[in-house]
Short mmCIF file of N, CA, C and O in Angstrom, two decimals:
data_model
loop_
_atom_site.label_atom_id
_atom_site.label_comp_id
_atom_site.label_asym_id
_atom_site.label_seq_id
_atom_site.Cartn_x
_atom_site.Cartn_y
_atom_site.Cartn_z
N UNK A 59 -16.13 -5.41 -2.66
CA UNK A 59 -15.12 -5.78 -3.03
C UNK A 59 -14.61 -6.46 -4.39
O UNK A 59 -13.69 -6.76 -4.58
N UNK A 60 -15.87 -7.48 -4.52
CA UNK A 60 -15.82 -8.92 -5.60
C UNK A 60 -14.97 -7.69 -7.05
O UNK A 60 -14.43 -8.11 -7.56
N UNK A 61 -15.86 -6.85 -7.09
CA UNK A 61 -15.58 -5.83 -8.53
C UNK A 61 -14.31 -4.93 -8.63
O UNK A 61 -14.12 -5.37 -9.48
N UNK A 62 -13.83 -4.65 -7.20
CA UNK A 62 -12.00 -4.67 -6.99
C UNK A 62 -11.20 -5.58 -7.48
O UNK A 62 -10.56 -5.37 -8.13
N UNK A 63 -10.97 -6.48 -6.68
CA UNK A 63 -10.98 -7.67 -7.46
C UNK A 63 -10.87 -8.14 -8.89
O UNK A 63 -9.55 -7.85 -9.10
N UNK A 64 -11.18 -7.60 -8.82
CA UNK A 64 -11.72 -8.68 -10.98
C UNK A 64 -10.89 -7.32 -11.41
O UNK A 64 -10.10 -6.92 -12.36
N UNK A 65 -10.94 -5.89 -11.36
CA UNK A 65 -10.28 -5.03 -12.37
C UNK A 65 -8.89 -5.15 -11.75
O UNK A 65 -8.15 -4.66 -12.34
N UNK A 66 -8.91 -5.47 -10.71
CA UNK A 66 -6.84 -6.17 -10.10
C UNK A 66 -6.46 -6.80 -10.82
O UNK A 66 -5.54 -7.02 -11.94
N UNK A 67 -7.15 -7.94 -11.15
CA UNK A 67 -6.91 -9.33 -11.97
C UNK A 67 -7.41 -8.56 -13.31
O UNK A 67 -6.47 -9.90 -14.44
N UNK A 68 -7.51 -8.29 -13.87
CA UNK A 68 -7.95 -7.51 -14.81
C UNK A 68 -7.03 -6.29 -15.61
O UNK A 68 -6.64 -6.13 -16.86
N UNK A 69 -6.09 -5.90 -14.97
CA UNK A 69 -5.19 -5.56 -15.01
C UNK A 69 -5.49 -3.37 -15.43
O UNK A 69 -4.72 -2.74 -15.73
N UNK A 70 -6.87 -3.64 -14.62
CA UNK A 70 -7.35 -2.31 -14.82
C UNK A 70 -7.56 -0.96 -13.17
O UNK A 70 -7.82 0.17 -13.81
N UNK A 71 -6.93 -2.14 -12.72
CA UNK A 71 -6.56 -1.83 -10.81
C UNK A 71 -5.54 -1.11 -10.95
O UNK A 71 -5.27 -2.53 -10.53
N UNK A 72 -4.60 -0.52 -10.59
CA UNK A 72 -3.30 -0.84 -9.92
C UNK A 72 -3.41 0.71 -8.86
O UNK A 72 -2.46 1.97 -9.58
N UNK A 73 -2.88 -0.24 -8.00
CA UNK A 73 -2.71 0.59 -6.74
C UNK A 73 -2.09 0.88 -6.86
O UNK A 73 -0.75 0.87 -7.84
N UNK A 74 -0.58 2.54 -6.70
CA UNK A 74 -0.08 3.04 -6.25
C UNK A 74 0.58 2.86 -5.32
O UNK A 74 0.40 3.21 -4.25
N UNK A 75 2.25 2.03 -4.99
CA UNK A 75 3.37 1.84 -3.96
C UNK A 75 3.85 2.86 -3.96
O UNK A 75 4.82 2.49 -4.80
N UNK A 76 4.05 3.37 -2.80
CA UNK A 76 4.81 4.12 -2.50
C UNK A 76 5.87 3.23 -1.44
O UNK A 76 7.42 4.16 -2.66
N UNK A 77 6.65 2.71 -1.42
CA UNK A 77 6.79 1.79 -0.55
C UNK A 77 6.90 1.18 0.50
O UNK A 77 5.50 1.29 0.89
N UNK A 78 7.69 0.01 0.48
CA UNK A 78 7.43 -1.01 1.40
C UNK A 78 8.39 -1.53 2.66
O UNK A 78 9.66 -1.79 2.17
N UNK A 79 7.86 -1.63 3.34
CA UNK A 79 8.28 -1.40 4.99
C UNK A 79 8.59 -2.95 5.07
O UNK A 79 7.39 -3.69 5.59
N UNK A 80 9.68 -3.62 5.87
CA UNK A 80 9.04 -4.53 7.04
C UNK A 80 9.00 -4.47 8.36
O UNK A 80 8.65 -3.44 8.76
N UNK A 81 7.42 -4.80 9.04
CA UNK A 81 7.25 -4.97 10.06
C UNK A 81 7.72 -4.59 10.96
O UNK A 81 7.77 -3.17 12.02
N UNK A 82 8.99 -4.73 11.06
CA UNK A 82 10.35 -3.87 12.01
C UNK A 82 10.59 -2.48 11.93
O UNK A 82 10.56 -2.00 12.89
N UNK A 83 10.25 -2.27 10.77
CA UNK A 83 10.25 -0.51 10.48
C UNK A 83 8.64 0.13 10.15
O UNK A 83 8.74 1.47 9.78
N UNK A 84 8.14 -0.47 11.38
CA UNK A 84 6.64 -0.25 11.34
C UNK A 84 6.62 1.14 11.43
O UNK A 84 5.67 2.04 10.99
N UNK A 85 6.84 2.00 12.51
CA UNK A 85 7.74 3.15 13.47
C UNK A 85 7.09 4.26 12.01
O UNK A 85 7.06 5.05 11.85
N UNK A 86 8.24 3.97 11.44
CA UNK A 86 8.57 4.83 10.29
C UNK A 86 8.15 4.49 9.11
O UNK A 86 8.24 5.94 8.81
N UNK A 87 7.16 3.40 8.83
CA UNK A 87 6.14 4.04 8.18
C UNK A 87 5.02 4.73 8.28
O UNK A 87 4.67 4.98 7.34
N UNK A 88 4.90 4.23 9.03
CA UNK A 88 3.67 5.00 10.18
C UNK A 88 4.02 7.00 9.91
O UNK A 88 2.88 7.84 9.31
N UNK A 89 5.47 7.01 10.66
CA UNK A 89 5.95 8.43 10.55
C UNK A 89 5.83 9.08 8.96
O UNK A 89 5.25 10.56 9.09
N UNK A 90 5.89 8.18 8.36
CA UNK A 90 6.09 9.20 6.81
C UNK A 90 4.67 9.07 6.65
O UNK A 90 4.71 10.22 5.85
N UNK A 91 3.29 8.43 6.64
CA UNK A 91 1.97 8.55 6.79
C UNK A 91 1.55 9.67 7.25
O UNK A 91 0.71 11.04 6.32
N UNK A 92 1.94 10.10 8.05
CA UNK A 92 2.17 10.90 8.95
C UNK A 92 2.02 11.97 8.46
O UNK A 92 1.53 12.85 8.53
N UNK A 93 3.13 12.12 8.30
CA UNK A 93 3.88 13.64 7.83
C UNK A 93 3.59 13.72 6.50
O UNK A 93 4.02 14.72 5.94
N UNK A 94 2.12 12.75 6.02
CA UNK A 94 2.44 13.70 4.79
C UNK A 94 3.24 12.96 3.00
O UNK A 94 2.85 14.27 2.39
N UNK A 95 4.19 12.49 3.84
CA UNK A 95 5.05 12.65 2.22
C UNK A 95 4.99 11.39 1.49
O UNK A 95 6.40 10.93 1.36
N UNK A 96 3.41 10.71 1.02
CA UNK A 96 3.74 9.75 0.25
C UNK A 96 2.65 10.74 -0.54
O UNK A 96 2.19 11.42 -0.66
N UNK A 97 2.99 9.85 -1.89
CA UNK A 97 2.08 9.26 -3.24
C UNK A 97 0.81 8.73 -3.50
O UNK A 97 -0.08 8.75 -4.30
N UNK A 98 1.65 7.74 -2.61
CA UNK A 98 0.50 6.32 -2.67
C UNK A 98 0.45 5.98 -1.42
O UNK A 98 0.45 6.32 -0.14
N UNK A 99 -0.05 4.66 -1.33
CA UNK A 99 0.35 3.36 -0.36
C UNK A 99 1.59 3.12 0.52
O UNK A 99 2.44 3.11 -0.25
N UNK A 100 1.30 3.47 1.05
CA UNK A 100 2.81 2.72 2.10
C UNK A 100 1.96 1.23 2.97
O UNK A 100 1.29 1.28 3.32
N UNK A 101 2.90 0.41 2.38
CA UNK A 101 2.98 -1.06 2.25
C UNK A 101 3.97 -1.64 3.86
O UNK A 101 5.20 -1.18 3.73
N UNK A 102 2.94 -2.87 4.85
CA UNK A 102 4.37 -3.14 5.78
C UNK A 102 3.37 -4.40 5.56
O UNK A 102 3.14 -4.97 5.61
N UNK A 103 5.16 -4.91 5.38
CA UNK A 103 4.97 -6.54 4.78
C UNK A 103 5.41 -7.26 6.57
O UNK A 103 5.68 -7.19 6.87
N UNK A 104 4.21 -7.52 6.42
CA UNK A 104 4.06 -9.02 8.42
C UNK A 104 4.64 -10.20 7.80
O UNK A 104 5.72 -10.92 8.64
N UNK A 105 4.85 -10.81 6.55
CA UNK A 105 5.60 -12.29 6.46
C UNK A 105 6.86 -11.65 5.33
O UNK A 105 7.15 -11.39 5.03
#
């Protein structure tokens, strides 16, 4: 975990984020993942 954090901080690890959804839209975000319509990570923003 520490190595991954260091790589991210150094700009060598860049996760691909497809979409960011608010918590209220979590069901739609999960449906997107379940249906395989994503090429990166789907993030659910809690705060």
